[in-house]
CSV table of C-alpha atoms and ligand atoms in Angstrom, one decimal:
chain,number,residue,atom,x,y,z
A,264,UNK,CA,15.0,15.3,-41.7
A,265,UNK,CA,15.7,13.1,-38.7
A,266,UNK,CA,16.2,9.4,-39.1
A,267,UNK,CA,12.9,7.6,-38.7
A,268,UNK,CA,13.0,4.0,-37.3
A,269,UNK,CA,10.3,1.3,-37.1
A,270,UNK,CA,9.5,-0.8,-34.1
A,271,UNK,CA,6.5,-2.6,-32.6
A,272,UNK,CA,4.8,-2.3,-29.2
A,273,UNK,CA,2.9,-5.5,-28.3
A,274,UNK,CA,2.7,-6.2,-32.1
A,275,UNK,CA,1.5,-2.8,-33.1
A,276,UNK,CA,3.7,-1.1,-35.8
A,277,UNK,CA,5.1,2.3,-34.6
A,278,UNK,CA,7.6,4.8,-35.7
A,279,UNK,CA,9.9,7.1,-33.8
A,280,UNK,CA,12.9,9.4,-34.4
A,281,UNK,CA,16.2,7.6,-34.0
A,282,UNK,CA,17.6,8.1,-30.5
A,283,UNK,CA,14.2,8.4,-28.8
A,284,UNK,CA,13.9,6.6,-25.4
A,285,UNK,CA,11.5,3.7,-25.4
A,286,UNK,CA,9.4,5.4,-22.7
A,287,UNK,CA,8.9,8.5,-24.8
A,288,UNK,CA,8.3,6.6,-28.0
A,289,UNK,CA,5.7,4.5,-26.4
A,290,UNK,CA,4.0,7.6,-24.8
A,291,UNK,CA,4.0,9.3,-28.2
A,292,UNK,CA,1.9,6.4,-29.4
A,293,UNK,CA,-0.6,7.1,-26.6
A,294,UNK,CA,0.3,4.0,-24.7
A,295,UNK,CA,1.0,3.9,-20.9
A,296,UNK,CA,4.1,2.7,-19.2
A,297,UNK,CA,4.3,3.1,-15.4
A,298,UNK,CA,7.1,5.2,-14.0
A,299,UNK,CA,8.2,6.2,-10.6
A,300,UNK,CA,11.8,7.4,-10.4
A,301,UNK,CA,11.5,9.2,-13.7
A,302,UNK,CA,10.5,12.9,-13.6
A,303,UNK,CA,9.7,15.2,-16.4
A,304,UNK,CA,12.7,17.4,-17.3
A,305,UNK,CA,15.2,15.4,-15.3
A,306,UNK,CA,17.8,13.0,-16.7
A,307,UNK,CA,16.4,9.5,-16.3
A,308,UNK,CA,18.3,7.2,-14.0
A,309,UNK,CA,16.6,3.8,-14.4
A,310,UNK,CA,16.6,2.9,-10.7
A,311,UNK,CA,13.1,1.9,-9.7
A,312,UNK,CA,12.6,-0.7,-12.6
A,313,UNK,CA,8.8,-0.1,-12.7
A,314,UNK,CA,9.0,0.9,-16.4
A,315,UNK,CA,10.6,-2.5,-17.3
A,316,UNK,CA,9.6,-3.7,-20.8
A,317,UNK,CA,10.9,-6.7,-22.8
A,318,UNK,CA,12.8,-5.3,-25.8
A,319,UNK,CA,14.0,-7.9,-28.3
A,320,UNK,CA,13.6,-10.5,-25.6
A,321,UNK,CA,15.6,-8.7,-23.0
A,322,UNK,CA,14.2,-7.0,-19.9
A,323,UNK,CA,15.2,-3.4,-19.8
A,324,UNK,CA,14.1,0.0,-18.4
A,325,UNK,CA,12.1,2.0,-20.9
A,326,UNK,CA,13.1,5.3,-19.4
A,327,UNK,CA,16.8,4.8,-20.1
A,328,UNK,CA,16.9,2.6,-23.2
A,329,UNK,CA,16.7,4.1,-26.7
A,330,UNK,CA,14.4,2.4,-29.1
A,331,UNK,CA,16.2,0.6,-31.9
A,332,UNK,CA,15.2,0.0,-35.5
A,333,UNK,CA,13.1,-3.1,-35.8
A,334,UNK,CA,12.9,-3.4,-32.1
A,335,UNK,CA,10.1,-5.6,-30.7
A,336,UNK,CA,8.8,-4.3,-27.4
A,337,UNK,CA,6.5,-6.1,-25.0
A,338,UNK,CA,4.8,-3.7,-22.7
A,339,UNK,CA,1.2,-4.7,-21.6
A,340,UNK,CA,1.7,-8.4,-21.2
A,341,UNK,CA,0.8,-10.5,-18.1
A,342,UNK,CA,4.4,-11.3,-17.5
A,343,UNK,CA,5.6,-7.7,-17.6
A,344,UNK,CA,2.7,-6.4,-15.6
A,345,UNK,CA,3.2,-9.0,-12.9
A,346,UNK,CA,6.9,-8.0,-12.8
A,347,UNK,CA,5.8,-4.4,-12.3
A,348,UNK,CA,3.4,-5.4,-9.6
A,349,UNK,CA,6.1,-7.2,-7.7
A,350,UNK,CA,8.2,-4.0,-7.7
A,351,UNK,CA,5.2,-2.1,-6.2
A,352,UNK,CA,4.8,-4.9,-3.6
A,353,UNK,CA,8.4,-4.8,-2.7
A,354,UNK,CA,8.2,-1.0,-2.1
A,355,UNK,CA,5.2,-1.5,0.2
A,356,UNK,CA,6.8,-4.2,2.4
A,357,UNK,CA,10.2,-2.5,2.5
A,358,UNK,CA,8.9,0.7,4.2
A,359,UNK,CA,6.0,1.4,6.5
A,360,UNK,CA,3.0,2.4,4.3
A,361,UNK,CA,-0.1,2.7,6.4
A,362,UNK,CA,-2.2,4.5,3.8
A,363,UNK,CA,-5.3,5.3,5.9
A,364,UNK,CA,-3.1,7.6,8.1
A,365,UNK,CA,-1.1,9.1,5.3
A,366,UNK,CA,-1.5,12.8,4.3
A,367,UNK,CA,-0.8,11.9,0.6
A,368,UNK,CA,-3.3,9.0,0.4
A,369,UNK,CA,-5.3,9.5,-2.8
A,370,UNK,CA,-2.6,11.7,-4.4
A,371,UNK,CA,0.3,9.2,-4.0
A,372,UNK,CA,1.8,7.7,-7.1
A,373,UNK,CA,2.9,4.5,-5.4
A,374,UNK,CA,-0.6,3.9,-4.0
A,375,UNK,CA,-2.1,4.8,-7.4
A,376,UNK,CA,0.2,2.2,-9.1
A,377,UNK,CA,-1.0,-0.4,-6.5
A,378,UNK,CA,-4.6,0.5,-7.4
A,379,UNK,CA,-3.9,0.3,-11.2
A,380,UNK,CA,-2.1,-3.1,-10.9
A,381,UNK,CA,-4.8,-4.3,-8.4
A,382,UNK,CA,-2.5,-5.1,-5.5
A,383,UNK,CA,-4.7,-6.7,-2.9
A,384,UNK,CA,-1.8,-7.9,-0.7
A,385,UNK,CA,2.0,-7.9,-1.3
A,386,UNK,CA,3.4,-11.4,-1.9
A,387,UNK,CA,6.4,-10.6,0.3
A,388,UNK,CA,6.7,-10.5,4.1
A,389,UNK,CA,6.3,-7.1,5.7
A,390,UNK,CA,9.6,-5.8,7.1
A,391,UNK,CA,8.3,-3.2,9.6
A,392,UNK,CA,11.6,-1.3,9.6
A,393,UNK,CA,12.3,1.3,12.3
A,394,UNK,CA,12.3,4.7,10.6
A,395,UNK,CA,12.1,8.2,11.9
A,396,UNK,CA,10.1,11.3,11.0
A,397,UNK,CA,12.4,14.4,10.8
A,398,UNK,CA,10.4,17.4,11.9
A,399,UNK,CA,13.3,19.8,12.4
A,400,UNK,CA,12.8,21.9,9.3
A,401,UNK,CA,10.5,25.0,9.3
A,402,UNK,CA,8.7,24.3,6.0
A,403,UNK,CA,8.6,20.6,5.5
A,404,UNK,CA,8.4,17.2,7.3
A,405,UNK,CA,10.5,14.3,6.1
A,406,UNK,CA,8.8,11.0,6.9
A,407,UNK,CA,11.4,8.2,6.3
A,408,UNK,CA,8.8,5.5,6.7
A,409,UNK,CA,7.4,6.3,3.2
A,410,UNK,CA,10.6,7.2,1.3
A,411,UNK,CA,11.2,5.0,-1.7
A,412,UNK,CA,14.6,6.5,-2.5
A,413,UNK,CA,13.7,7.5,-6.0
A,414,UNK,CA,16.0,10.5,-5.8
A,415,UNK,CA,13.5,12.8,-7.5
A,416,UNK,CA,14.0,15.3,-4.7
A,417,UNK,CA,17.8,15.1,-4.8
A,418,UNK,CA,17.8,15.7,-8.5
A,419,UNK,CA,15.4,18.6,-8.7
A,420,UNK,CA,15.4,20.6,-5.5
A,421,UNK,CA,18.4,22.9,-5.5
A,422,UNK,CA,19.1,26.3,-4.0
A,423,UNK,CA,20.2,29.3,-6.1
A,424,UNK,CA,23.8,28.1,-6.1
A,425,UNK,CA,22.7,24.7,-7.5
A,426,UNK,CA,23.3,22.8,-4.2
A,427,UNK,CA,20.9,19.9,-3.5
A,428,UNK,CA,18.7,20.4,-0.5
A,429,UNK,CA,18.2,16.6,-0.2
A,430,UNK,CA,21.0,14.0,-0.1
A,431,UNK,CA,21.7,10.3,0.5
A,432,UNK,CA,23.0,9.3,3.9
A,433,UNK,CA,24.2,5.8,4.9
A,434,UNK,CA,24.6,2.7,2.8
A,435,UNK,CA,22.7,-0.4,1.7
A,436,UNK,CA,19.3,-1.1,3.2
A,437,UNK,CA,19.8,1.6,5.8
A,438,UNK,CA,20.3,4.4,3.2
A,439,UNK,CA,18.2,7.5,3.9
A,440,UNK,CA,17.3,10.6,1.9
A,441,UNK,CA,17.9,13.4,4.3
A,442,UNK,CA,17.4,17.2,4.3
A,443,UNK,CA,20.5,19.3,4.6
A,444,UNK,CA,19.9,21.2,7.9
A,445,UNK,CA,21.3,24.5,6.7
A,446,UNK,CA,19.7,24.5,3.2
A,447,UNK,CA,16.5,23.0,4.8
A,448,UNK,CA,16.2,25.9,7.2
A,449,UNK,CA,16.5,28.4,4.3
A,450,UNK,CA,14.0,26.7,2.0
A,451,UNK,CA,11.7,29.2,0.3
A,452,UNK,CA,8.0,28.6,0.2
A,453,UNK,CA,8.2,28.0,-3.5
A,454,UNK,CA,10.9,25.4,-3.3
A,455,UNK,CA,9.2,23.7,-0.3
A,456,UNK,CA,6.0,23.4,-2.4
A,457,UNK,CA,8.0,22.0,-5.3
A,458,UNK,CA,9.7,19.4,-3.1
A,459,UNK,CA,6.3,18.2,-1.9
A,460,UNK,CA,5.1,18.0,-5.5
A,461,UNK,CA,8.1,16.3,-6.8
A,462,UNK,CA,8.0,13.5,-4.2
A,463,UNK,CA,5.8,10.7,-5.6
A,464,UNK,CA,4.8,9.5,-2.1
A,465,UNK,CA,4.1,11.0,1.3
A,466,UNK,CA,7.7,11.3,2.4
A,467,UNK,CA,8.0,15.1,1.9
A,468,UNK,CA,5.1,16.9,3.5
A,469,UNK,CA,4.2,20.5,3.9
A,470,UNK,CA,3.9,21.6,7.5
A,471,UNK,CA,0.5,22.4,9.0
A,472,UNK,CA,-1.3,21.4,5.8
A,473,UNK,CA,-2.3,17.8,6.0
A,474,UNK,CA,-5.4,16.2,4.5
A,475,UNK,CA,-6.3,19.3,2.5
A,476,UNK,CA,-8.4,17.6,-0.2
A,477,UNK,CA,-11.6,15.8,0.8
A,478,UNK,CA,-11.9,12.1,0.0
A,479,UNK,CA,-13.6,11.8,-3.4
A,480,UNK,CA,-11.8,14.9,-4.8
A,481,UNK,CA,-8.3,13.6,-4.7
A,482,UNK,CA,-6.2,13.0,-7.8
A,483,UNK,CA,-6.6,9.2,-8.0
A,484,UNK,CA,-10.0,8.8,-6.4
A,485,UNK,CA,-11.8,8.2,-9.7
A,486,UNK,CA,-9.3,7.7,-12.5
A,487,UNK,CA,-6.3,5.3,-12.5
A,488,UNK,CA,-2.8,6.8,-12.8
A,489,UNK,CA,-1.9,7.0,-16.5
A,490,UNK,CA,-5.5,7.7,-17.6
A,491,UNK,CA,-4.2,10.4,-19.9
A,492,UNK,CA,-3.0,7.6,-22.3
A,493,UNK,CA,-5.5,5.8,-24.4
A,494,UNK,CA,-4.0,2.4,-24.0
B,263,UNK,CA,-29.9,-26.7,-1.1
B,264,UNK,CA,-28.8,-25.4,2.3
B,265,UNK,CA,-27.5,-21.8,2.5
B,266,UNK,CA,-23.8,-21.2,2.6
B,267,UNK,CA,-22.6,-20.5,6.2
B,268,UNK,CA,-20.8,-17.3,7.1
B,269,UNK,CA,-18.6,-16.6,10.2
B,270,UNK,CA,-16.8,-13.4,11.1
B,271,UNK,CA,-14.2,-12.3,13.7
B,272,UNK,CA,-12.6,-9.2,14.9
B,273,UNK,CA,-9.0,-9.6,16.0
B,274,UNK,CA,-6.7,-6.6,16.5
B,275,UNK,CA,-9.2,-4.3,14.7
B,276,UNK,CA,-11.5,-1.4,15.6
B,277,UNK,CA,-14.7,-3.0,14.5
B,278,UNK,CA,-14.8,-0.5,11.6
B,279,UNK,CA,-14.7,-3.3,9.0
B,280,UNK,CA,-17.7,-4.9,10.6
B,281,UNK,CA,-19.5,-1.6,10.5
B,282,UNK,CA,-18.7,-1.4,6.8
B,283,UNK,CA,-20.3,-4.8,6.4
B,284,UNK,CA,-23.4,-3.4,8.0
B,285,UNK,CA,-23.1,-0.4,5.6
B,286,UNK,CA,-24.5,-2.5,2.8
B,287,UNK,CA,-27.7,-1.0,4.1
B,288,UNK,CA,-30.9,-2.7,3.1
B,289,UNK,CA,-28.8,-5.3,1.2
B,290,UNK,CA,-28.2,-6.8,4.7
B,291,UNK,CA,-31.7,-8.3,4.2
B,292,UNK,CA,-30.6,-9.9,1.0
B,293,UNK,CA,-27.5,-11.2,2.7
B,294,UNK,CA,-29.6,-12.8,5.4
B,295,UNK,CA,-31.6,-14.5,2.7
B,296,UNK,CA,-28.4,-15.7,1.0
B,297,UNK,CA,-26.4,-16.9,3.9
B,298,UNK,CA,-26.7,-18.4,7.4
B,299,UNK,CA,-24.5,-16.7,10.0
B,300,UNK,CA,-22.6,-18.8,12.5
B,301,UNK,CA,-19.8,-17.7,14.9
B,302,UNK,CA,-19.7,-13.9,14.7
B,303,UNK,CA,-19.9,-10.8,16.9
B,304,UNK,CA,-23.1,-10.0,14.9
B,305,UNK,CA,-24.9,-13.1,16.1
B,306,UNK,CA,-23.0,-13.4,19.4
B,307,UNK,CA,-22.5,-17.2,18.7
B,308,UNK,CA,-19.2,-17.8,20.6
B,309,UNK,CA,-18.2,-21.2,19.3
B,310,UNK,CA,-18.5,-22.8,15.9
B,311,UNK,CA,-21.6,-25.1,15.8
B,312,UNK,CA,-20.8,-26.4,12.3
B,313,UNK,CA,-18.3,-26.2,9.5
B,314,UNK,CA,-18.6,-22.8,7.7
B,315,UNK,CA,-18.1,-21.9,4.0
B,316,UNK,CA,-16.8,-18.4,4.4
B,317,UNK,CA,-14.9,-16.7,7.3
B,318,UNK,CA,-14.3,-13.0,7.3
B,319,UNK,CA,-11.4,-11.8,9.4
B,320,UNK,CA,-11.0,-8.2,10.6
B,321,UNK,CA,-7.8,-7.1,12.3
B,322,UNK,CA,-4.3,-8.6,12.5
B,323,UNK,CA,-2.8,-10.8,15.3
B,324,UNK,CA,-1.4,-8.8,18.3
B,325,UNK,CA,-1.8,-11.5,21.0
B,326,UNK,CA,-2.1,-15.2,21.6
B,327,UNK,CA,-5.9,-15.0,21.7
B,328,UNK,CA,-6.0,-13.6,18.2
B,329,UNK,CA,-3.8,-16.4,16.9
B,330,UNK,CA,-6.0,-19.0,18.6
B,331,UNK,CA,-9.2,-17.5,17.1
B,332,UNK,CA,-7.6,-17.2,13.7
B,333,UNK,CA,-6.4,-20.8,13.7
B,334,UNK,CA,-9.9,-21.9,14.9
B,335,UNK,CA,-11.4,-20.0,11.9
B,336,UNK,CA,-8.9,-21.7,9.5
B,337,UNK,CA,-9.9,-25.1,10.8
B,338,UNK,CA,-13.7,-24.4,10.6
B,339,UNK,CA,-14.0,-22.3,7.4
B,340,UNK,CA,-13.4,-23.5,3.8
B,341,UNK,CA,-12.6,-20.0,2.6
B,342,UNK,CA,-10.9,-17.4,4.7
B,343,UNK,CA,-10.9,-13.8,3.8
B,344,UNK,CA,-8.8,-11.0,5.3
B,345,UNK,CA,-10.9,-7.9,5.2
B,346,UNK,CA,-9.4,-4.5,5.9
B,347,UNK,CA,-5.9,-3.1,6.2
B,348,UNK,CA,-5.4,-4.3,9.8
B,349,UNK,CA,-6.0,-7.9,8.7
B,350,UNK,CA,-3.9,-7.5,5.6
B,351,UNK,CA,-0.9,-5.5,6.9
B,352,UNK,CA,-1.4,-5.1,10.7
B,353,UNK,CA,-2.8,-1.6,10.3
B,354,UNK,CA,-2.7,1.0,13.1
B,355,UNK,CA,-1.8,-1.5,15.8
B,356,UNK,CA,1.3,-2.4,13.8
B,357,UNK,CA,2.7,1.1,14.4
B,358,UNK,CA,4.3,-0.6,17.4
B,359,UNK,CA,6.1,-3.1,15.3
B,360,UNK,CA,9.5,-1.3,14.9
B,361,UNK,CA,9.6,-0.8,18.7
B,362,UNK,CA,10.7,-3.7,20.9
B,363,UNK,CA,7.8,-5.1,22.9
B,364,UNK,CA,9.6,-4.5,26.2
B,365,UNK,CA,9.7,-0.8,25.5
B,366,UNK,CA,6.0,-0.7,24.4
B,367,UNK,CA,4.9,-2.4,27.7
B,368,UNK,CA,7.1,-0.2,29.8
B,369,UNK,CA,5.7,2.9,28.1
B,370,UNK,CA,2.2,1.7,28.6
B,371,UNK,CA,2.5,0.6,32.2
B,372,UNK,CA,5.5,2.4,33.8
B,373,UNK,CA,6.7,5.4,31.9
B,374,UNK,CA,3.8,6.9,29.9
B,375,UNK,CA,2.4,10.3,31.1
B,376,UNK,CA,-0.8,8.8,32.4
B,377,UNK,CA,0.9,6.0,34.4
B,378,UNK,CA,4.2,7.6,35.5
B,379,UNK,CA,4.2,7.7,39.3
B,380,UNK,CA,0.8,5.9,39.6
B,381,UNK,CA,2.0,2.4,39.1
B,382,UNK,CA,3.7,2.2,42.5
B,383,UNK,CA,4.4,-1.6,42.4
B,384,UNK,CA,5.9,-1.3,39.0
B,385,UNK,CA,4.0,-4.3,37.7
B,386,UNK,CA,3.4,-5.0,34.1
B,387,UNK,CA,0.2,-7.1,34.0
B,388,UNK,CA,1.2,-10.8,33.5
B,389,UNK,CA,-1.7,-12.9,34.8
B,390,UNK,CA,-1.9,-16.0,32.8
B,391,UNK,CA,-5.6,-15.3,32.1
B,392,UNK,CA,-4.5,-12.3,30.0
B,393,UNK,CA,-3.6,-13.1,26.4
B,394,UNK,CA,0.1,-12.9,25.8
B,395,UNK,CA,1.2,-10.0,23.6
B,396,UNK,CA,3.1,-11.1,20.5
B,397,UNK,CA,6.5,-9.5,19.7
B,398,UNK,CA,4.8,-7.6,16.9
B,399,UNK,CA,1.4,-7.4,15.2
B,400,UNK,CA,1.2,-10.0,12.4
B,401,UNK,CA,-0.9,-9.8,9.2
B,402,UNK,CA,-3.3,-12.7,9.2
B,403,UNK,CA,-1.7,-14.4,6.2
B,404,UNK,CA,1.6,-14.6,8.0
B,405,UNK,CA,-0.1,-16.8,10.6
B,406,UNK,CA,-2.5,-19.0,8.5
B,407,UNK,CA,-3.3,-19.4,4.8
B,408,UNK,CA,-5.7,-16.7,3.7
B,409,UNK,CA,-7.6,-17.2,0.4
B,410,UNK,CA,-8.8,-13.7,-0.4
B,411,UNK,CA,-7.9,-10.1,0.5
B,412,UNK,CA,-10.3,-7.1,0.6
B,413,UNK,CA,-8.2,-3.9,1.1
B,414,UNK,CA,-9.5,-0.7,2.6
B,415,UNK,CA,-9.8,1.0,6.0
B,416,UNK,CA,-12.5,-0.1,6.1
B,417,UNK,CA,-13.1,-1.9,2.7
B,418,UNK,CA,-16.1,-0.2,1.1
B,419,UNK,CA,-19.5,-1.8,1.6
B,420,UNK,CA,-19.6,-2.3,-2.2
B,421,UNK,CA,-16.4,-4.3,-2.2
B,422,UNK,CA,-17.5,-6.5,0.7
B,423,UNK,CA,-20.9,-7.0,-1.0
B,424,UNK,CA,-19.3,-7.8,-4.4
B,425,UNK,CA,-16.9,-10.2,-2.8
B,426,UNK,CA,-19.5,-12.0,-0.8
B,427,UNK,CA,-22.0,-12.4,-3.6
B,428,UNK,CA,-19.2,-13.6,-5.9
B,429,UNK,CA,-18.1,-16.2,-3.3
B,430,UNK,CA,-21.7,-17.3,-2.7
B,431,UNK,CA,-22.7,-17.5,-6.4
B,432,UNK,CA,-19.4,-18.7,-7.7
B,433,UNK,CA,-19.4,-15.9,-10.3
B,434,UNK,CA,-16.4,-13.8,-11.1
B,435,UNK,CA,-16.0,-10.8,-8.8
B,436,UNK,CA,-16.5,-7.3,-10.1
B,437,UNK,CA,-13.6,-5.0,-9.3
B,438,UNK,CA,-14.4,-1.5,-10.7
B,439,UNK,CA,-11.5,0.9,-10.1
B,440,UNK,CA,-13.2,2.9,-7.4
B,441,UNK,CA,-13.9,0.0,-5.0
B,442,UNK,CA,-10.2,-0.9,-4.3
B,443,UNK,CA,-8.9,1.8,-2.0
B,444,UNK,CA,-6.5,1.4,0.9
B,445,UNK,CA,-8.1,4.2,3.0
C,33,LIG,S1,3.2,7.2,0.8
C,33,LIG,FE1,1.6,6.4,-0.6
C,33,LIG,S2,1.7,4.2,-0.3
C,33,LIG,FE2,2.9,5.1,1.4
C,33,LIG,S3,1.4,5.3,3.0
C,33,LIG,FE3,1.3,7.2,1.9
C,33,LIG,S4,-0.4,6.9,0.4
C,33,LIG,FE4,0.2,4.9,1.2
C,34,LIG,S1,11.8,11.9,-0.4
C,34,LIG,FE1,10.3,11.4,-2.0
C,34,LIG,S2,11.3,12.2,-3.8
C,34,LIG,FE2,12.9,12.1,-2.3
C,34,LIG,S3,13.8,10.1,-2.6
C,34,LIG,FE3,12.2,9.8,-1.0
C,34,LIG,S4,10.4,9.2,-2.2
C,34,LIG,FE4,11.9,10.1,-3.7
C,35,LIG,S1,-8.9,-1.7,8.6
C,35,LIG,FE1,-9.6,0.3,9.4
C,35,LIG,S2,-11.7,0.0,9.9
C,35,LIG,FE2,-10.9,-2.1,9.7
C,35,LIG,S3,-10.3,-2.7,11.7
C,35,LIG,FE3,-8.5,-1.7,10.8
C,35,LIG,S4,-8.6,0.4,11.5
C,35,LIG,FE4,-10.7,-0.5,11.8
C,36,LIG,S1,10.9,5.0,-14.2
C,36,LIG,FE1,12.3,3.8,-15.4
C,36,LIG,S2,13.4,2.9,-13.9
C,36,LIG,FE2,12.2,4.2,-12.7
């Protein structure tokens, strides 16, 4: 039998198998932790920091840290939630997110997080960066205004030889996630659809198919993101 | 007790947020019972005639006139509320923000398809009567202090109503999930 360890989440006693990541251990207890860069079935990278918890008094990312025996985890506290909200706000001011004109509005995870954490206005100054829309590819549009550089596309969308269709270009605050022109031109319908699905925001869009779902029927119109968890 | 006084303004907005205010339907009759309107496009009162309790601002600041009106509202209203995405983050007009203002004006008056070849004198309007364009469109809270924010394009009538009644009665505001939307 696997080693079972004990830990607490906001004071509640829980158990998990040794080696389980905090994110998974918390989810198994039907408790929600927000995530953005993390994607099911892909190795966690811990880059967006939205899943931050306080574990034994240290801030750490739940998607990359294994739970330890006797660990005390703070998750749903005003301090942690405000920290998460500040991450969401930073992402909003860092790009150009005009939701009313966005094809993914109502289905976007960043927007849904802003709703869940009740972001009325970001506390930071809007940057209004100059970003382009890349419309050169036959199946998808790549809107750089909305890319949050989570690398979900880079890590999941590969051709039959295992080559990534998306890749980083540039450095620092000018870094962009671009589409490989050759692989992009050969993208199958299936892979294009998967790229759209994998992107948490409206940065990868299917061509000729905007605003498909009427307002009121979209994913996050009625239920907050994470509603599948009880707490 | 005298009624709380409400003022409203449209800066760089489309008037949609004001339309949403009117969308509270028959509750507009309750609102008239609850508050007295002062300077507002709804009353057509052009200048403040008294100090107001609540000012609702639609739209961001795209020119000197917007800044002037916004500062006038800050001076004359105890509580100032940004309502709608344009007031909160510049909105559609802020699409021009990443582009230098010179390029925007040249596109609008010299090079755009509807003007190219027609503006023979090559003049970009610069009469001092015309409000000066700002280098970019500013969210209201980057110009003056704003006390509350009501997101949405436009904010739903329910959100506006909940906010106004909370401000007037001093009760805590109801914020059910479905009323906060950015679109
Ligand atoms: S990607 Fe999401 S947050 Fe950004 S504009 Fe679109 S809906 Fe809004
Ligand atoms: S395109 Fe989408 S999935 Fe790829 S890095 Fe940008 S936000 Fe993430
Ligand atoms: S937020 Fe929307 S409805 Fe309100 S002024 Fe701006 S564009 Fe119009
Ligand atoms: S989901 Fe854990 S850091 Fe992004």
